[in-house]
């Protein structure tokens, strides 16, 4: 699925879109895919494909597959989709975005509800800390009292406003480089 994100982005470029306007967005597993796309190490499964995305927005995504497995309320899904941590630990570590935060080149926006039992917030907190330690551009917004989804008009407005501020900064930085 990650190589497909690269191919879709290359198709957009072929249609006339500029790379500086192409980013990734996803929530939950899509949040993982967003972070994975931004930190994908070349050579994984024989794929040397990569795309330099301009930004990524990840809502309630998991950054560490093993930690996700150990702390979520859907561990059977993790085994089905990613593999069994008891049997494939090294593979799951390698496929975790937090393992490859050094490869993050695009600004990353993450949001998460404090009380998320599906994808525990600890993963986003750790990814944010790893980005800060690696001096990577990362914006993290946490919503107190919220779960896997941000609910309520005030929270939704705050989330969209934070996303828009992030995207405005991405655009400003792109224009400064031109």
PDB file of C-alpha atoms in Angstrom:
ATOM      1  CA  UNK A   1       0.000   0.000   0.000  1.00  0.00           C
ATOM      2  CA  UNK A   2       2.861   2.426   0.667  1.00  0.00           C
ATOM      3  CA  UNK A   3       4.398   1.873  -2.767  1.00  0.00           C
ATOM      4  CA  UNK A   4       0.922   2.615  -4.169  1.00  0.00           C
ATOM      5  CA  UNK A   5       1.015   6.019  -2.444  1.00  0.00           C
ATOM      6  CA  UNK A   6       4.275   6.765  -4.241  1.00  0.00           C
ATOM      7  CA  UNK A   7       2.873   5.664  -7.598  1.00  0.00           C
ATOM      8  CA  UNK A   8      -0.329   7.694  -7.150  1.00  0.00           C
ATOM      9  CA  UNK A   9       1.750  10.760  -6.310  1.00  0.00           C
ATOM     10  CA  UNK A  10       3.952  10.269  -9.357  1.00  0.00           C
ATOM     11  CA  UNK A  11       0.782  10.006 -11.443  1.00  0.00           C
ATOM     12  CA  UNK A  12      -0.382  13.356 -10.018  1.00  0.00           C
ATOM     13  CA  UNK A  13       2.934  14.910 -11.042  1.00  0.00           C
ATOM     14  CA  UNK A  14       2.473  13.492 -14.555  1.00  0.00           C
ATOM     15  CA  UNK A  15      -0.944  15.191 -14.614  1.00  0.00           C
ATOM     16  CA  UNK A  16       0.701  18.554 -13.924  1.00  0.00           C
ATOM     17  CA  UNK A  17       0.564  18.857 -10.141  1.00  0.00           C
ATOM     18  CA  UNK A  18       3.729  20.141  -8.500  1.00  0.00           C
ATOM     19  CA  UNK A  19       5.444  17.982  -5.881  1.00  0.00           C
ATOM     20  CA  UNK A  20       5.298  20.862  -3.403  1.00  0.00           C
ATOM     21  CA  UNK A  21       1.509  20.540  -3.321  1.00  0.00           C
ATOM     22  CA  UNK A  22       1.267  16.788  -2.768  1.00  0.00           C
ATOM     23  CA  UNK A  23       1.001  15.388   0.736  1.00  0.00           C
ATOM     24  CA  UNK A  24      -0.478  12.490   2.623  1.00  0.00           C
ATOM     25  CA  UNK A  25      -3.441  12.408   4.966  1.00  0.00           C
ATOM     26  CA  UNK A  26      -4.926   9.544   6.919  1.00  0.00           C
ATOM     27  CA  UNK A  27      -6.517   8.605  10.184  1.00  0.00           C
ATOM     28  CA  UNK A  28      -6.083   5.463  12.252  1.00  0.00           C
ATOM     29  CA  UNK A  29      -4.461   2.919   9.907  1.00  0.00           C
ATOM     30  CA  UNK A  30      -4.313   5.749   7.364  1.00  0.00           C
ATOM     31  CA  UNK A  31      -2.390   7.792   9.931  1.00  0.00           C
ATOM     32  CA  UNK A  32       0.103   4.942  10.132  1.00  0.00           C
ATOM     33  CA  UNK A  33       0.284   4.853   6.303  1.00  0.00           C
ATOM     34  CA  UNK A  34       0.910   8.600   6.255  1.00  0.00           C
ATOM     35  CA  UNK A  35       3.805   8.315   8.701  1.00  0.00           C
ATOM     36  CA  UNK A  36       5.114   5.204   6.953  1.00  0.00           C
ATOM     37  CA  UNK A  37       5.024   6.970   3.580  1.00  0.00           C
ATOM     38  CA  UNK A  38       7.041   9.851   4.992  1.00  0.00           C
ATOM     39  CA  UNK A  39       9.634   7.575   6.643  1.00  0.00           C
ATOM     40  CA  UNK A  40       9.744   4.685   4.156  1.00  0.00           C
ATOM     41  CA  UNK A  41      13.234   3.182   3.887  1.00  0.00           C
ATOM     42  CA  UNK A  42      14.227   2.388   0.288  1.00  0.00           C
ATOM     43  CA  UNK A  43      14.707  -1.291  -0.387  1.00  0.00           C
ATOM     44  CA  UNK A  44      11.789  -2.489   1.721  1.00  0.00           C
ATOM     45  CA  UNK A  45      10.359  -5.608   0.061  1.00  0.00           C
ATOM     46  CA  UNK A  46      12.526  -4.830  -2.946  1.00  0.00           C
ATOM     47  CA  UNK A  47      10.899  -1.413  -3.475  1.00  0.00           C
ATOM     48  CA  UNK A  48      13.328   1.375  -4.183  1.00  0.00           C
ATOM     49  CA  UNK A  49      10.390   3.670  -4.773  1.00  0.00           C
ATOM     50  CA  UNK A  50      10.057   6.882  -2.852  1.00  0.00           C
ATOM     51  CA  UNK A  51       8.291  10.199  -3.261  1.00  0.00           C
ATOM     52  CA  UNK A  52       9.278  13.411  -1.529  1.00  0.00           C
ATOM     53  CA  UNK A  53       5.929  14.461  -0.123  1.00  0.00           C
ATOM     54  CA  UNK A  54       5.438  18.095   0.858  1.00  0.00           C
ATOM     55  CA  UNK A  55       3.673  17.262   4.132  1.00  0.00           C
ATOM     56  CA  UNK A  56       1.736  14.641   6.058  1.00  0.00           C
ATOM     57  CA  UNK A  57      -1.293  14.775   8.335  1.00  0.00           C
ATOM     58  CA  UNK A  58      -1.862  11.778  10.596  1.00  0.00           C
ATOM     59  CA  UNK A  59      -4.891  11.579  12.871  1.00  0.00           C
ATOM     60  CA  UNK A  60      -4.927   8.868  15.551  1.00  0.00           C
ATOM     61  CA  UNK A  61      -2.244   6.885  13.742  1.00  0.00           C
ATOM     62  CA  UNK A  62       0.086   4.308  15.220  1.00  0.00           C
ATOM     63  CA  UNK A  63       3.837   4.777  14.845  1.00  0.00           C
ATOM     64  CA  UNK A  64       5.120   1.649  16.594  1.00  0.00           C
ATOM     65  CA  UNK A  65       3.406  -1.588  15.547  1.00  0.00           C
ATOM     66  CA  UNK A  66       4.561  -3.653  18.532  1.00  0.00           C
ATOM     67  CA  UNK A  67       3.556  -1.023  21.076  1.00  0.00           C
ATOM     68  CA  UNK A  68       0.234  -0.664  19.244  1.00  0.00           C
ATOM     69  CA  UNK A  69      -0.297  -4.424  19.454  1.00  0.00           C
ATOM     70  CA  UNK A  70       0.524  -4.503  23.170  1.00  0.00           C
ATOM     71  CA  UNK A  71      -1.734  -1.576  24.110  1.00  0.00           C
ATOM     72  CA  UNK A  72      -4.674  -1.451  21.693  1.00  0.00           C
ATOM     73  CA  UNK A  73      -8.119  -3.049  21.909  1.00  0.00           C
ATOM     74  CA  UNK A  74      -7.733  -4.852  18.555  1.00  0.00           C
ATOM     75  CA  UNK A  75      -4.561  -6.969  18.808  1.00  0.00           C
ATOM     76  CA  UNK A  76      -6.033  -9.682  16.549  1.00  0.00           C
ATOM     77  CA  UNK A  77      -6.340  -7.087  13.763  1.00  0.00           C
ATOM     78  CA  UNK A  78      -2.669  -6.188  14.175  1.00  0.00           C
ATOM     79  CA  UNK A  79      -1.656  -9.839  13.771  1.00  0.00           C
ATOM     80  CA  UNK A  80      -3.906 -10.209  10.723  1.00  0.00           C
ATOM     81  CA  UNK A  81      -2.711  -7.021   9.013  1.00  0.00           C
ATOM     82  CA  UNK A  82       0.921  -6.692  10.094  1.00  0.00           C
ATOM     83  CA  UNK A  83       2.072 -10.000  11.514  1.00  0.00           C
ATOM     84  CA  UNK A  84       2.585 -11.705  14.842  1.00  0.00           C
ATOM     85  CA  UNK A  85       4.984  -9.780  17.104  1.00  0.00           C
ATOM     86  CA  UNK A  86       6.039 -13.046  18.755  1.00  0.00           C
ATOM     87  CA  UNK A  87       7.145 -14.488  15.415  1.00  0.00           C
ATOM     88  CA  UNK A  88       7.989 -11.409  13.314  1.00  0.00           C
ATOM     89  CA  UNK A  89       9.290  -8.858  15.803  1.00  0.00           C
ATOM     90  CA  UNK A  90      12.163  -7.595  13.626  1.00  0.00           C
ATOM     91  CA  UNK A  91       9.865  -7.080  10.633  1.00  0.00           C
ATOM     92  CA  UNK A  92       7.351  -5.128  12.709  1.00  0.00           C
ATOM     93  CA  UNK A  93      10.060  -2.957  14.226  1.00  0.00           C
ATOM     94  CA  UNK A  94      11.372  -2.215  10.734  1.00  0.00           C
ATOM     95  CA  UNK A  95       7.879  -1.342   9.473  1.00  0.00           C
ATOM     96  CA  UNK A  96       7.228   1.077  12.321  1.00  0.00           C
ATOM     97  CA  UNK A  97       7.562   4.754  11.338  1.00  0.00           C
ATOM     98  CA  UNK A  98       9.151   5.611  14.687  1.00  0.00           C
ATOM     99  CA  UNK A  99      12.093   3.361  13.759  1.00  0.00           C
ATOM    100  CA  UNK A 100      12.821   5.500  10.682  1.00  0.00           C
ATOM    101  CA  UNK A 101      12.087   9.005  11.952  1.00  0.00           C
ATOM    102  CA  UNK A 102      15.549   9.987  10.661  1.00  0.00           C
ATOM    103  CA  UNK A 103      14.174   9.629   7.110  1.00  0.00           C
ATOM    104  CA  UNK A 104      11.374  12.143   7.723  1.00  0.00           C
ATOM    105  CA  UNK A 105      11.914  15.023   5.295  1.00  0.00           C
ATOM    106  CA  UNK A 106       8.455  16.592   5.156  1.00  0.00           C
ATOM    107  CA  UNK A 107       6.628  18.394   7.958  1.00  0.00           C
ATOM    108  CA  UNK A 108       4.328  16.082   9.889  1.00  0.00           C
ATOM    109  CA  UNK A 109       1.104  17.033  11.663  1.00  0.00           C
ATOM    110  CA  UNK A 110      -0.277  14.552  14.179  1.00  0.00           C
ATOM    111  CA  UNK A 111      -3.455  14.749  16.201  1.00  0.00           C
ATOM    112  CA  UNK A 112      -4.779  12.313  18.758  1.00  0.00           C
ATOM    113  CA  UNK A 113      -7.445  11.976  21.420  1.00  0.00           C
ATOM    114  CA  UNK A 114      -6.119  11.552  24.944  1.00  0.00           C
ATOM    115  CA  UNK A 115      -8.493   8.649  25.734  1.00  0.00           C
ATOM    116  CA  UNK A 116      -8.138   6.633  22.527  1.00  0.00           C
ATOM    117  CA  UNK A 117      -8.461   2.913  23.345  1.00  0.00           C
ATOM    118  CA  UNK A 118      -8.305   1.809  19.688  1.00  0.00           C
ATOM    119  CA  UNK A 119      -4.939   3.440  18.955  1.00  0.00           C
ATOM    120  CA  UNK A 120      -3.414   4.510  22.274  1.00  0.00           C
ATOM    121  CA  UNK A 121      -2.159   8.086  22.373  1.00  0.00           C
ATOM    122  CA  UNK A 122       1.214   7.008  23.762  1.00  0.00           C
ATOM    123  CA  UNK A 123       2.375   6.155  20.235  1.00  0.00           C
ATOM    124  CA  UNK A 124       1.754   9.666  18.940  1.00  0.00           C
ATOM    125  CA  UNK A 125       3.406  11.165  21.989  1.00  0.00           C
ATOM    126  CA  UNK A 126       6.478   8.990  21.416  1.00  0.00           C
ATOM    127  CA  UNK A 127       6.572   9.822  17.693  1.00  0.00           C
ATOM    128  CA  UNK A 128       6.397  13.519  18.519  1.00  0.00           C
ATOM    129  CA  UNK A 129       9.254  13.137  21.022  1.00  0.00           C
ATOM    130  CA  UNK A 130      11.302  11.222  18.432  1.00  0.00           C
ATOM    131  CA  UNK A 131      10.708  13.966  15.851  1.00  0.00           C
ATOM    132  CA  UNK A 132      11.786  16.637  18.328  1.00  0.00           C
ATOM    133  CA  UNK A 133      14.900  14.668  19.272  1.00  0.00           C
ATOM    134  CA  UNK A 134      15.772  14.218  15.584  1.00  0.00           C
ATOM    135  CA  UNK A 135      15.026  17.913  14.869  1.00  0.00           C
ATOM    136  CA  UNK A 136      12.290  17.032  12.389  1.00  0.00           C
ATOM    137  CA  UNK A 137       9.397  19.352  11.602  1.00  0.00           C
ATOM    138  CA  UNK A 138       6.450  18.019  13.576  1.00  0.00           C
ATOM    139  CA  UNK A 139       3.285  19.538  14.970  1.00  0.00           C
ATOM    140  CA  UNK A 140       1.394  17.552  17.576  1.00  0.00           C
ATOM    141  CA  UNK A 141      -2.079  18.364  18.877  1.00  0.00           C
ATOM    142  CA  UNK A 142      -3.712  16.277  21.586  1.00  0.00           C
ATOM    143  CA  UNK A 143      -7.374  16.520  22.533  1.00  0.00           C
ATOM    144  CA  UNK A 144      -8.153  16.024  26.241  1.00  0.00           C
ATOM    145  CA  UNK A 145     -11.074  13.737  26.964  1.00  0.00           C
ATOM    146  CA  UNK A 146     -11.377  12.597  23.343  1.00  0.00           C
ATOM    147  CA  UNK A 147     -11.147   9.062  22.006  1.00  0.00           C
ATOM    148  CA  UNK A 148     -10.356   7.607  18.592  1.00  0.00           C
ATOM    149  CA  UNK A 149     -12.312  10.418  16.953  1.00  0.00           C
ATOM    150  CA  UNK A 150     -12.427  14.055  17.909  1.00  0.00           C
ATOM    151  CA  UNK A 151     -16.054  14.921  18.687  1.00  0.00           C
ATOM    152  CA  UNK A 152     -17.905  18.103  19.448  1.00  0.00           C
ATOM    153  CA  UNK A 153     -18.042  21.328  17.499  1.00  0.00           C
ATOM    154  CA  UNK A 154     -15.391  23.132  19.563  1.00  0.00           C
ATOM    155  CA  UNK A 155     -12.945  20.215  19.255  1.00  0.00           C
ATOM    156  CA  UNK A 156     -13.585  19.814  15.531  1.00  0.00           C
ATOM    157  CA  UNK A 157     -13.044  23.536  14.988  1.00  0.00           C
ATOM    158  CA  UNK A 158      -9.809  23.403  16.979  1.00  0.00           C
ATOM    159  CA  UNK A 159      -8.611  20.420  14.939  1.00  0.00           C
ATOM    160  CA  UNK A 160      -9.367  22.088  11.588  1.00  0.00           C
ATOM    161  CA  UNK A 161      -7.809  25.369  12.720  1.00  0.00           C
ATOM    162  CA  UNK A 162      -4.643  23.523  13.783  1.00  0.00           C
ATOM    163  CA  UNK A 163      -4.520  21.703  10.432  1.00  0.00           C
ATOM    164  CA  UNK A 164      -4.997  24.959   8.518  1.00  0.00           C
ATOM    165  CA  UNK A 165      -2.254  26.708  10.514  1.00  0.00           C
ATOM    166  CA  UNK A 166       0.037  23.769   9.772  1.00  0.00           C
ATOM    167  CA  UNK A 167      -0.766  23.842   6.047  1.00  0.00           C
ATOM    168  CA  UNK A 168      -0.337  27.629   5.918  1.00  0.00           C
ATOM    169  CA  UNK A 169       3.146  27.157   7.377  1.00  0.00           C
ATOM    170  CA  UNK A 170       3.923  24.443   4.816  1.00  0.00           C
ATOM    171  CA  UNK A 171       2.875  26.802   2.014  1.00  0.00           C
ATOM    172  CA  UNK A 172       4.861  29.708   3.501  1.00  0.00           C
ATOM    173  CA  UNK A 173       7.978  27.532   3.766  1.00  0.00           C
ATOM    174  CA  UNK A 174       7.518  26.327   0.175  1.00  0.00           C
ATOM    175  CA  UNK A 175       7.240  29.914  -1.100  1.00  0.00           C
ATOM    176  CA  UNK A 176      10.329  30.922   0.881  1.00  0.00           C
ATOM    177  CA  UNK A 177      12.321  28.180  -0.875  1.00  0.00           C
ATOM    178  CA  UNK A 178      11.180  29.232  -4.371  1.00  0.00           C
TER     179      UNK A 178
END
